[in-house]
PDB file of C-alpha atoms and ligand atoms in Angstrom:
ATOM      1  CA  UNK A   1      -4.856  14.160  14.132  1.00  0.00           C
ATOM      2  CA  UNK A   2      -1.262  12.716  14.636  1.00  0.00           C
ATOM      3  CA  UNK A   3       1.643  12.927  11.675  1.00  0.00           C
ATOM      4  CA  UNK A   4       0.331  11.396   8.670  1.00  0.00           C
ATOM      5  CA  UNK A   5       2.325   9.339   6.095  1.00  0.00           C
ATOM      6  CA  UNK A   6       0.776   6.431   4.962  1.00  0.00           C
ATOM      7  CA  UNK A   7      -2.625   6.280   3.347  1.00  0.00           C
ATOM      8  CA  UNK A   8      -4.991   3.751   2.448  1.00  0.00           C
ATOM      9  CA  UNK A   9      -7.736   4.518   0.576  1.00  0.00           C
ATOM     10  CA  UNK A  10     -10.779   2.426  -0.448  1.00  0.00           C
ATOM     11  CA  UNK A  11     -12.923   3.367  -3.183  1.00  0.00           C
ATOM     12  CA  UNK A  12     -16.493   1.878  -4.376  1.00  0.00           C
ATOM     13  CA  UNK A  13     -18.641   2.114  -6.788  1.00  0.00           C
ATOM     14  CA  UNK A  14     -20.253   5.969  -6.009  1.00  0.00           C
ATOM     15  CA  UNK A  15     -16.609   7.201  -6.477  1.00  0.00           C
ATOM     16  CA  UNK A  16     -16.925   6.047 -10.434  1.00  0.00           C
ATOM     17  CA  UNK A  17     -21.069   7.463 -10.287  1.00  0.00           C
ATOM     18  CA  UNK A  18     -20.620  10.556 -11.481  1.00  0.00           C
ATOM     19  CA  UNK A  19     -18.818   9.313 -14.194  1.00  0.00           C
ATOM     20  CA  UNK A  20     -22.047   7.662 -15.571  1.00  0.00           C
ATOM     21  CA  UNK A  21     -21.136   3.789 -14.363  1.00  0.00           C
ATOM     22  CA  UNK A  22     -23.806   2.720 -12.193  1.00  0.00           C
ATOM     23  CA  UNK A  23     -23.284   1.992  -8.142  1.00  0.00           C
ATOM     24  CA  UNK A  24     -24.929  -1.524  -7.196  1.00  0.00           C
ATOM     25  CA  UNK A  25     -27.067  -0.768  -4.615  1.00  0.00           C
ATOM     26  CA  UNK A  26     -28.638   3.070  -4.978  1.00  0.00           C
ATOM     27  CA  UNK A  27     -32.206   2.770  -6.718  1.00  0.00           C
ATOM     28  CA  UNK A  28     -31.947   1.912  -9.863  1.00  0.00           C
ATOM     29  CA  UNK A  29     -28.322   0.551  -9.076  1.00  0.00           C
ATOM     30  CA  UNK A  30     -27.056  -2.320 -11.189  1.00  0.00           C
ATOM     31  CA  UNK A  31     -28.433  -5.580  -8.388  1.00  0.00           C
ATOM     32  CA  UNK A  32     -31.720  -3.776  -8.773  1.00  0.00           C
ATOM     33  CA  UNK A  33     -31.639  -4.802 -12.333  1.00  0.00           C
ATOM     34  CA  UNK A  34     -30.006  -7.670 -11.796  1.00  0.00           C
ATOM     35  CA  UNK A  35     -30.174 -10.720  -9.321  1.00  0.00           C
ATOM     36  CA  UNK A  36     -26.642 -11.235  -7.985  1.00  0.00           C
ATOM     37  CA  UNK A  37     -27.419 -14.652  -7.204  1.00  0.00           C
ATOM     38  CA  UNK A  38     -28.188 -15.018 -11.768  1.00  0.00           C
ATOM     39  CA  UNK A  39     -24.996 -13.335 -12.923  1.00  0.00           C
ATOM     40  CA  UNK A  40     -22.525 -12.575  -9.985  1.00  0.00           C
ATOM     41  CA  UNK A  41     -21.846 -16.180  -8.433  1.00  0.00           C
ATOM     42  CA  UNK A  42     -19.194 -18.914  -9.574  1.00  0.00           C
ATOM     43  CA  UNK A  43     -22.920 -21.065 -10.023  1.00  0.00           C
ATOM     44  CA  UNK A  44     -24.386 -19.044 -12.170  1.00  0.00           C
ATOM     45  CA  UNK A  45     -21.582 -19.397 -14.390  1.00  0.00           C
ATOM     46  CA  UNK A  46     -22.015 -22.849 -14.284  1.00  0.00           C
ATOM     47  CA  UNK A  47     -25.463 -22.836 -14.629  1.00  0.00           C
ATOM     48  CA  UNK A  48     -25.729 -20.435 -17.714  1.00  0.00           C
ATOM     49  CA  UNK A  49     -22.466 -18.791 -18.766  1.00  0.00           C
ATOM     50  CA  UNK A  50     -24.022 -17.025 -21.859  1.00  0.00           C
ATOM     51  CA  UNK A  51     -26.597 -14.999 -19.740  1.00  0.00           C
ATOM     52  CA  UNK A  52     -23.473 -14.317 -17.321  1.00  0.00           C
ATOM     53  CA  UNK A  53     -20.727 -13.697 -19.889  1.00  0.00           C
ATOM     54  CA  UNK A  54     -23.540 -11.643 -22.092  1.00  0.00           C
ATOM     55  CA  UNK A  55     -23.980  -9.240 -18.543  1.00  0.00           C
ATOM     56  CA  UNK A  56     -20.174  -8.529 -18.605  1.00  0.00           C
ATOM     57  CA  UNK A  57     -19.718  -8.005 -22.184  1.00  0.00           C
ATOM     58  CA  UNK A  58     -22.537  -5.310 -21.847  1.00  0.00           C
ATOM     59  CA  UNK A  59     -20.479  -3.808 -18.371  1.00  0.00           C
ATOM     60  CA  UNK A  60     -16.954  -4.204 -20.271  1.00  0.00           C
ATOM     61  CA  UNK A  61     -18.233  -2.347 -23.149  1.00  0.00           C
ATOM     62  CA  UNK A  62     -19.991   0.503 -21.501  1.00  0.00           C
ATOM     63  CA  UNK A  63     -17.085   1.573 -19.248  1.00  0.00           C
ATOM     64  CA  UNK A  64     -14.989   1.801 -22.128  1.00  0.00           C
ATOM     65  CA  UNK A  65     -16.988   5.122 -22.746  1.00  0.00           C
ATOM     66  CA  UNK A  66     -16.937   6.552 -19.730  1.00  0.00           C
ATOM     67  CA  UNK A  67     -13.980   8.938 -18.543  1.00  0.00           C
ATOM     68  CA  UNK A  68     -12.311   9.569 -14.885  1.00  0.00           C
ATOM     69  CA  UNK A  69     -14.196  11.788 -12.802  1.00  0.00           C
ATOM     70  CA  UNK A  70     -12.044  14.876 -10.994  1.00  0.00           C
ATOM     71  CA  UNK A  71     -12.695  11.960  -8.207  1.00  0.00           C
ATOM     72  CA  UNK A  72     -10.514  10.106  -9.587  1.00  0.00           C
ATOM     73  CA  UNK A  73      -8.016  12.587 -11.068  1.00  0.00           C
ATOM     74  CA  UNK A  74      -7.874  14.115  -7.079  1.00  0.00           C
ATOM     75  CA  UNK A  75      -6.583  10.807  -5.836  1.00  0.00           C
ATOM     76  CA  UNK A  76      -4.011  10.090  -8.818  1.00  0.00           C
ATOM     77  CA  UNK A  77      -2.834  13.980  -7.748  1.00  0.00           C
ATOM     78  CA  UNK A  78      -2.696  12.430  -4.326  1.00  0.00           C
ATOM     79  CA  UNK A  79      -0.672   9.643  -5.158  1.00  0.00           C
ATOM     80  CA  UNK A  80       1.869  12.005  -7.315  1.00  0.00           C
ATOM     81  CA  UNK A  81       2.264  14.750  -4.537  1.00  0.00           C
ATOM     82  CA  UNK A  82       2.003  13.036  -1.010  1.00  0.00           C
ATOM     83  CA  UNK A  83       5.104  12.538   0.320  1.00  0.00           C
ATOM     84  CA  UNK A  84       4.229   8.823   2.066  1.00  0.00           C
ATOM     85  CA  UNK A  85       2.615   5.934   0.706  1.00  0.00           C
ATOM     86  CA  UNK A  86      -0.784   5.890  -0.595  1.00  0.00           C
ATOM     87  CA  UNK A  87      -2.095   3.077  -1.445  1.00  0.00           C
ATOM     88  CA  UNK A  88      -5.188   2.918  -3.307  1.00  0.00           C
ATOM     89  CA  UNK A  89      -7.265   0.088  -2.923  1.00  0.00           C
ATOM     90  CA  UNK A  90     -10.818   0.050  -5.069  1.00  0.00           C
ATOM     91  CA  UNK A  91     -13.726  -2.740  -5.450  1.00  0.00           C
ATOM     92  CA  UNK A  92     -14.518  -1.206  -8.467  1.00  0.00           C
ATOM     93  CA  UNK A  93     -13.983  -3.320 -11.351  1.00  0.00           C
ATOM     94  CA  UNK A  94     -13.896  -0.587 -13.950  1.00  0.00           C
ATOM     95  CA  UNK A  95     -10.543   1.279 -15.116  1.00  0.00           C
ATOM     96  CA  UNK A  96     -11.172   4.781 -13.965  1.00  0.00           C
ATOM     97  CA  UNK A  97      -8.361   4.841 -10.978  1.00  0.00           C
ATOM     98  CA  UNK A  98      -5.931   3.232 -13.513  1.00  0.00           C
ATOM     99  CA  UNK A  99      -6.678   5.932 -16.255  1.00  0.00           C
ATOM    100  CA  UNK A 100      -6.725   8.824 -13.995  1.00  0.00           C
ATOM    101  CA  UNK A 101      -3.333   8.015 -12.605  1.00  0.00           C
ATOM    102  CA  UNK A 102      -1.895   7.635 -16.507  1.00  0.00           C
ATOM    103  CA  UNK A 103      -3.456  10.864 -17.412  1.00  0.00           C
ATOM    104  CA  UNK A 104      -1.219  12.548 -14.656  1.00  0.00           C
ATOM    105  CA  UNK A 105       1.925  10.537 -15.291  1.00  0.00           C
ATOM    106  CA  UNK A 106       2.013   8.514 -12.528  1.00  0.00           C
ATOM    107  CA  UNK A 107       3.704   5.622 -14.071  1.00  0.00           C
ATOM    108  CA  UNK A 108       3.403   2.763 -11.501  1.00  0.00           C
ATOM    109  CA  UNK A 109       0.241   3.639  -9.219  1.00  0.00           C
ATOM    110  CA  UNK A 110      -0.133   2.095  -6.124  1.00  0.00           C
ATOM    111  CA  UNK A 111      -3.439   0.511  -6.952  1.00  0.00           C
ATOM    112  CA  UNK A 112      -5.049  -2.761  -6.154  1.00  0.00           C
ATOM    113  CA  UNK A 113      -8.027  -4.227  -7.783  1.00  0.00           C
ATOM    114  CA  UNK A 114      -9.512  -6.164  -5.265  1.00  0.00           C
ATOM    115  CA  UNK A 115     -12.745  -7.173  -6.783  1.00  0.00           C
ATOM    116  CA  UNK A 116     -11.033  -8.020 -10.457  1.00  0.00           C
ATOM    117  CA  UNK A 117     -11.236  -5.712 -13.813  1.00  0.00           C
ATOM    118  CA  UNK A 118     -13.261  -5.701 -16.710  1.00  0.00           C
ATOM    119  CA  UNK A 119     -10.730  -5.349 -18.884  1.00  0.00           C
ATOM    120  CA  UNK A 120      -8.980  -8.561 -17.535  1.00  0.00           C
ATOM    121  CA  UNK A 121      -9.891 -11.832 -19.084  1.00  0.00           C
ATOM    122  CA  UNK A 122      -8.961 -15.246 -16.519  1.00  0.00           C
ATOM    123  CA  UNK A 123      -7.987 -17.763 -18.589  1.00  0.00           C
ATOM    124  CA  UNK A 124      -9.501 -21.439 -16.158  1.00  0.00           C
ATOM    125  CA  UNK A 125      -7.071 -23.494 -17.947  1.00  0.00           C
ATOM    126  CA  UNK A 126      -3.740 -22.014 -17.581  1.00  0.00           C
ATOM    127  CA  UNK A 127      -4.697 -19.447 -15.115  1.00  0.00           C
ATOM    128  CA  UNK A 128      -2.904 -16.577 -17.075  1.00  0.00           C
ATOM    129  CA  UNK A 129      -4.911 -12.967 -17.089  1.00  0.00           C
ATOM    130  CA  UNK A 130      -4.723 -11.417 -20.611  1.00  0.00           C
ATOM    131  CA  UNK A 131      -5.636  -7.822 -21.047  1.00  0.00           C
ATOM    132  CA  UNK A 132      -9.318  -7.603 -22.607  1.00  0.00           C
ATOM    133  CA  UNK A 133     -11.736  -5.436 -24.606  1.00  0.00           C
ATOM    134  CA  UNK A 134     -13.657  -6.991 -26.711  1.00  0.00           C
ATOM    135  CA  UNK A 135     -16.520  -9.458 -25.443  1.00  0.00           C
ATOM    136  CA  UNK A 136     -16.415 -13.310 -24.398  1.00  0.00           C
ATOM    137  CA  UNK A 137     -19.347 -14.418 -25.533  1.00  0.00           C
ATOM    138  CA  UNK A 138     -17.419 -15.595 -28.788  1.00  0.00           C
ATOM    139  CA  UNK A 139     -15.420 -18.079 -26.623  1.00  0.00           C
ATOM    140  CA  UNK A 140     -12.585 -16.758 -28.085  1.00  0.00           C
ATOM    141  CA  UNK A 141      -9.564 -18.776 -27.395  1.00  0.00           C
ATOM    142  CA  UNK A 142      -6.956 -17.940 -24.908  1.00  0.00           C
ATOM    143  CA  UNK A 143      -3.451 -16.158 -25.779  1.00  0.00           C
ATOM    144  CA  UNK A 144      -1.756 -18.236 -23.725  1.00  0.00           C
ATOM    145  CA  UNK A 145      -2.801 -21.802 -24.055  1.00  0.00           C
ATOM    146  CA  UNK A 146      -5.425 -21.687 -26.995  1.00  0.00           C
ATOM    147  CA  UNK A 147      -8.215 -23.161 -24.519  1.00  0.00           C
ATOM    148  CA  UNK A 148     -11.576 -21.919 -24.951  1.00  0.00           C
ATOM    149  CA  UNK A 149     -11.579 -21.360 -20.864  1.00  0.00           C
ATOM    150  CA  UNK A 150     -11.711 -17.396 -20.350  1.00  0.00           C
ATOM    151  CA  UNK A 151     -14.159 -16.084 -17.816  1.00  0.00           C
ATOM    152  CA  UNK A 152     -14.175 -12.396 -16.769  1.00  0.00           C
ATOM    153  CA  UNK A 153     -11.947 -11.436 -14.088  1.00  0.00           C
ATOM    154  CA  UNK A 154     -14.367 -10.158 -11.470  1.00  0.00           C
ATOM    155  CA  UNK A 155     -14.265 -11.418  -7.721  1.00  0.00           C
ATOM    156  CA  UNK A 156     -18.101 -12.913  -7.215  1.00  0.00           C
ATOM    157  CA  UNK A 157     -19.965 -14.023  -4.235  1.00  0.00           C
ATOM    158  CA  UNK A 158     -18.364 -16.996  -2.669  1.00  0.00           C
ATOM    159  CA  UNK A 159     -15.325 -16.313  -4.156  1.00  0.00           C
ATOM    160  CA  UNK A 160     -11.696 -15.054  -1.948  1.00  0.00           C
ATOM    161  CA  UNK A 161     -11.226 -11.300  -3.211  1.00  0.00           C
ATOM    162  CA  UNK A 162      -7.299 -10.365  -4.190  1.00  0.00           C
ATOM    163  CA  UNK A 163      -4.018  -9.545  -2.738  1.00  0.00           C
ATOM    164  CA  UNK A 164      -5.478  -9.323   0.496  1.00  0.00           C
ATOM    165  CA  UNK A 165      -1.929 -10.089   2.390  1.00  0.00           C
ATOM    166  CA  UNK A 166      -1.368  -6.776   0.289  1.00  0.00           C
ATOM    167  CA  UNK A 167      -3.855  -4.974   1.973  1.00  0.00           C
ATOM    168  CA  UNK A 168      -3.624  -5.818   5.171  1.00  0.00           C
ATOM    169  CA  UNK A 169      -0.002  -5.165   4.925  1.00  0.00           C
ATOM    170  CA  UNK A 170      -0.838  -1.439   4.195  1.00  0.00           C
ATOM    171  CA  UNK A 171      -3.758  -1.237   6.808  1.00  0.00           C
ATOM    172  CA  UNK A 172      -0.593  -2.055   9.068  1.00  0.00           C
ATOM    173  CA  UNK A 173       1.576   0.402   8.061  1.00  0.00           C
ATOM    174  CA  UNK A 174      -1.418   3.453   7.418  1.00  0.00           C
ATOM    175  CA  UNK A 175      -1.491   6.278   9.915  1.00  0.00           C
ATOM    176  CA  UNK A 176      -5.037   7.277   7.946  1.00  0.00           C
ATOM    177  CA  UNK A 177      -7.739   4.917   6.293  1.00  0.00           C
ATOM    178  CA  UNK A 178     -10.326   6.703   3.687  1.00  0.00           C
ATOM    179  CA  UNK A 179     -13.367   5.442   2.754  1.00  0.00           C
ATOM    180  CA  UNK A 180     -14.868   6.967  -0.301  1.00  0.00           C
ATOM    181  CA  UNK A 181     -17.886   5.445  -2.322  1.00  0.00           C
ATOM    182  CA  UNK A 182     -19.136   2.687  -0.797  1.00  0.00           C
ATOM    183  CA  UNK A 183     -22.486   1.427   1.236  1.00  0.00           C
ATOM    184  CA  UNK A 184     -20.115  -0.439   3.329  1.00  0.00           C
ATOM    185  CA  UNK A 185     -22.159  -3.529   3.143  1.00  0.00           C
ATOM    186  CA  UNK A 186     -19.712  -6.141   1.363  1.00  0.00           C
ATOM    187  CA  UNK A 187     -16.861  -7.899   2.632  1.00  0.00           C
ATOM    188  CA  UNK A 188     -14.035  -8.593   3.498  1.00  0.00           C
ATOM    189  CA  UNK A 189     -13.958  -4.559   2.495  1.00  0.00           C
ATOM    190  CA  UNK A 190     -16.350  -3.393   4.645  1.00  0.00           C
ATOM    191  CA  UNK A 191     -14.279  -4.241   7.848  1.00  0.00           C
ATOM    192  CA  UNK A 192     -11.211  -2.770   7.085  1.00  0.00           C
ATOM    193  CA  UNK A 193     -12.481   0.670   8.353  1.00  0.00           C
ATOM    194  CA  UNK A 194     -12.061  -1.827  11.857  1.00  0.00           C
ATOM    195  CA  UNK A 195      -9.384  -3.281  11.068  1.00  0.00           C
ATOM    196  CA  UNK A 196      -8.235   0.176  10.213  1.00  0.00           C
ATOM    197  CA  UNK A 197      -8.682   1.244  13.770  1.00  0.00           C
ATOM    198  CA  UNK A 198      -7.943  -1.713  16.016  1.00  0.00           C
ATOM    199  CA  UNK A 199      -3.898  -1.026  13.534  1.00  0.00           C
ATOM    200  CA  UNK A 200      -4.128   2.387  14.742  1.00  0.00           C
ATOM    201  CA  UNK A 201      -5.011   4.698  12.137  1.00  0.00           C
ATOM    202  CA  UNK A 202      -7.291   7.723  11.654  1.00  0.00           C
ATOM    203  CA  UNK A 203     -10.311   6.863   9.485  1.00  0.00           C
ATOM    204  CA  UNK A 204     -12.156   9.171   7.548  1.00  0.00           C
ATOM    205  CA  UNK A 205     -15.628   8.593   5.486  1.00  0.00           C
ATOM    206  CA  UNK A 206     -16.546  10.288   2.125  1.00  0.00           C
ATOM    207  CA  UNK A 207     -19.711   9.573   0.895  1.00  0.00           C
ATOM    208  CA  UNK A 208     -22.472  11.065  -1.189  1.00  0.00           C
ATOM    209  CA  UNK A 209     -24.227   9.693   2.579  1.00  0.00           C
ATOM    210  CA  UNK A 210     -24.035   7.883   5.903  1.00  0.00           C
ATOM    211  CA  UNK A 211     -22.882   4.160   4.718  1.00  0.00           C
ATOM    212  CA  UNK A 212     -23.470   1.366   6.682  1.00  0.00           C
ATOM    213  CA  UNK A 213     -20.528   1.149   8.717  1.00  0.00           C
ATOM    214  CA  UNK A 214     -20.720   5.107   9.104  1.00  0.00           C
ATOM    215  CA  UNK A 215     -20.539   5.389  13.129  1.00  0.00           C
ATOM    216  CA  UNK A 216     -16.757   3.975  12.824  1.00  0.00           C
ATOM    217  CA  UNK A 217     -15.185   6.641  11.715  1.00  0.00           C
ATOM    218  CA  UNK A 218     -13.417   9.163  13.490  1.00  0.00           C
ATOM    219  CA  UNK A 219     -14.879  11.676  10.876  1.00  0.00           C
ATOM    220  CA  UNK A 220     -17.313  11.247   7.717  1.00  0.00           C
ATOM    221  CA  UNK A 221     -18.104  14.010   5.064  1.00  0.00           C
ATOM    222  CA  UNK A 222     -20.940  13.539   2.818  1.00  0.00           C
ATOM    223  CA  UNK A 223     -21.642  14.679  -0.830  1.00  0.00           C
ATOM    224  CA  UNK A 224     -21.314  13.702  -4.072  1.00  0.00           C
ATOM    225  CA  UNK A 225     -17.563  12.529  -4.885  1.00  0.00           C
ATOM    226  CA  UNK A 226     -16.886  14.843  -7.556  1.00  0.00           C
ATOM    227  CA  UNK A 227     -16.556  17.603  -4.502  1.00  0.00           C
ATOM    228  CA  UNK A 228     -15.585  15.906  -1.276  1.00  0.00           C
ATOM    229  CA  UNK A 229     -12.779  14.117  -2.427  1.00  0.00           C
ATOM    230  CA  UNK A 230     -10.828  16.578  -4.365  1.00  0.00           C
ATOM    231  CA  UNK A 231     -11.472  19.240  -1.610  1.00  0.00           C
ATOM    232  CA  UNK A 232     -10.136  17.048   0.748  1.00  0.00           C
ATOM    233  CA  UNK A 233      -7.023  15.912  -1.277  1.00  0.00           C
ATOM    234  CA  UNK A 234      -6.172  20.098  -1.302  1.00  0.00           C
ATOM    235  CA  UNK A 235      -6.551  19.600   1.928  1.00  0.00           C
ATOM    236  CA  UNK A 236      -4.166  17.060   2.408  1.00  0.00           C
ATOM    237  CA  UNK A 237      -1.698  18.751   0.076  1.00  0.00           C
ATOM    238  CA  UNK A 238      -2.011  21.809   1.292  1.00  0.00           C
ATOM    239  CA  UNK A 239      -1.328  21.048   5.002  1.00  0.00           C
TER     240      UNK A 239
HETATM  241  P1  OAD B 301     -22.794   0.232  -3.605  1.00  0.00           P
HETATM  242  O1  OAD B 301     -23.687   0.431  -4.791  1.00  0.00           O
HETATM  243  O2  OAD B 301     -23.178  -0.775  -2.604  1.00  0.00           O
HETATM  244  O3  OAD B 301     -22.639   1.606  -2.813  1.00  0.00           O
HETATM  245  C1  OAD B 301     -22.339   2.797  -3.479  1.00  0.00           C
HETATM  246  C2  OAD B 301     -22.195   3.896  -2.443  1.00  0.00           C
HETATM  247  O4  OAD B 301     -21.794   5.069  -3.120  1.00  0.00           O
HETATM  248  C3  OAD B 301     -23.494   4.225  -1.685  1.00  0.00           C
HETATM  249  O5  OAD B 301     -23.208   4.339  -0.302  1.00  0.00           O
HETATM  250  C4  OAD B 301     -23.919   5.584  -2.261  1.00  0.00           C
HETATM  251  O6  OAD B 301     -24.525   6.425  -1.305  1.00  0.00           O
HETATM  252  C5  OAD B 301     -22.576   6.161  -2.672  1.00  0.00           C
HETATM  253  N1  OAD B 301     -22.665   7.117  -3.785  1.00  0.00           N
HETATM  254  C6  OAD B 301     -23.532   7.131  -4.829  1.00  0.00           C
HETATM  255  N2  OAD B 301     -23.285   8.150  -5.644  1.00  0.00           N
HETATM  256  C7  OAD B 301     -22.225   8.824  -5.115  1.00  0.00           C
HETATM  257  C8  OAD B 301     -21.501   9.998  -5.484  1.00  0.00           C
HETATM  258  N3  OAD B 301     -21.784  10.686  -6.582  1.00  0.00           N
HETATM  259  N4  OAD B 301     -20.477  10.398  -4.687  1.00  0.00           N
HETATM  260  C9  OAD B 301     -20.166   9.703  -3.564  1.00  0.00           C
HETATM  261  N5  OAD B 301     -20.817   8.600  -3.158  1.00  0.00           N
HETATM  262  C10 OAD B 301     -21.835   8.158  -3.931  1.00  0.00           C
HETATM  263  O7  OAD B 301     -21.317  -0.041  -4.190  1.00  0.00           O
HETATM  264  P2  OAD B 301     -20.045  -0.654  -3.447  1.00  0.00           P
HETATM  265  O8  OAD B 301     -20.035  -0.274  -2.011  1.00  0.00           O
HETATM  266  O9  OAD B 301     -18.868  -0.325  -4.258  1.00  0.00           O
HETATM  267  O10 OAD B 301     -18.820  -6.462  -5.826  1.00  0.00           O
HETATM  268  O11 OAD B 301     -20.348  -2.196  -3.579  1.00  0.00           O
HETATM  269  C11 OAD B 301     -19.394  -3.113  -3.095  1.00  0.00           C
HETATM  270  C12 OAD B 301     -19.386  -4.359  -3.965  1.00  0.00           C
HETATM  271  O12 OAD B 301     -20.704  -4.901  -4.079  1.00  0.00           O
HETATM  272  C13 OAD B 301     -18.962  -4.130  -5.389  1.00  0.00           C
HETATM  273  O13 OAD B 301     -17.573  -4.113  -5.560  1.00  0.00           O
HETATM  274  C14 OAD B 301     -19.579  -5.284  -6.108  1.00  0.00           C
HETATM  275  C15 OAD B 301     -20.928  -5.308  -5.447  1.00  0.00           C
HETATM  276  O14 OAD B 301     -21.571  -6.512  -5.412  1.00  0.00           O
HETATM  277  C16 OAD B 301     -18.493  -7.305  -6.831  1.00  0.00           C
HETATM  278  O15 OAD B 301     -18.876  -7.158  -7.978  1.00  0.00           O
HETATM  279  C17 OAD B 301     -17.605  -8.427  -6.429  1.00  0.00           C
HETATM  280 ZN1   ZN B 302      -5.072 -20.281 -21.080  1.00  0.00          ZN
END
């Protein structure tokens, strides 16, 4: 490997599994329960917003009892320590990342939520995003404007994930791209491991095993996250 200083890492949902939150796609994985096409599409909003806003309510709620993995707290130590940039980007919609990094004091974590947040609610009228814990099937109003227009925040099928110009400012700038958690089947996520490579970078895949998009990366390490990725990040340090 060449001098590393800038990291992106991308996280999905087996990097918040062994924290109890369900991945999407392992058996017995959330769209197993679940058509996407009924709860996780702008249309299905449309078409019945109680069965839709009732699905996140339940999914808001229940990560608000789960805790950060040491997943989780390895990559906030990451971000603390490492001398370059690391930029953590996650499709997880939960709070884990953001908790882990509080819990170790890292004030301002470089941490982008590109599939949305449960804890977010988007107000349609005014556009504003209002921090959220309680449910939305009340049609509460919204803090901003008083409308009755607040959907969750969460990215869904047919719709343009965020800060992408973000992202692919950091995939420019990373000398090492990280993969951790994910099946590597959605996208615009799921290419950045090439996107990754064709900037230059080293890329590197932990997963509990072989994703999708396994054969490229330069390297891939599979088991569950709670032990590959905090090895690795004493790795990192360490070097
Ligand atoms: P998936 O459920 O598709 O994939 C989870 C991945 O994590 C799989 O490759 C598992 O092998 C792996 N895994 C499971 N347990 C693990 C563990 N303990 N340690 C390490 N890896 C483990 O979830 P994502 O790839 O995150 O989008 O799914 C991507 C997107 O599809 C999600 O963000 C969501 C979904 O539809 C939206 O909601 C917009
Ligand atoms: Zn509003």
């Amino acid at each position: 490997m060449g001098t590393i200083r800038n990291i992106v890492i991308l996280t999905g949902a087996g990097v918040s599994a062994e924290s109890g939150i369900d991945t999407f796609r392992d058996s017995g994985g959330l769209w197993e329960q679940h058509r996407v096409e009924d709860v996780a599409t702008p249309e299905a909003f449309a078409r019945d917003p109680d069965l839709v806003l009732r699905f996140y309510d339940m999914r808001r709620a229940a990560i608000q009892t789960k805790q950060p993995n040491a997943a989780h707290l390895a990559l906030a130590k990451l971000q603390a320590q490492w001398p370059g940039r690391v930029t953590l980007v996650t499709q997880n919609v939960d709070d884990l990342h953001d908790r882990a990094a509080a819990a170790l004091g890292v004030a301002a974590p470089d941490l982008i939520h590109m599939h949305g947040e449960h804890l977010n609610a988007w107000c349609t009228a005014c556009d504003t995003r209002s921090r959220w814990a309680g449910p939305l099937i009340t049609r509460s109003a919204c803090p901003s404007c008083g409308s009755a227009a607040l959907r969750p925040d969460i990215v869904w099928f047919g719709e343009i994930p965020y800060r992408m110009d973000e992202i692919f400012e950091a995939l420019r700038e990373a000398d090492l791209f990280v993969s951790i958690g994910t099946s590597g089947v959605v996208y615009p996520a799921a290419g950045f491991v090439r996107n990754a490579r064709d900037l230059g970078a080293e890329t590197l895949e932990l997963n509990l095993e072989p994703s999708q998009g396994t054969a490229w990366f330069d390297e891939a390490r599979h088991g569950p996250a709670t032990e590959v990725v905090p090895a690795w990040v004493e790795e990192m340090l360490g070097a």
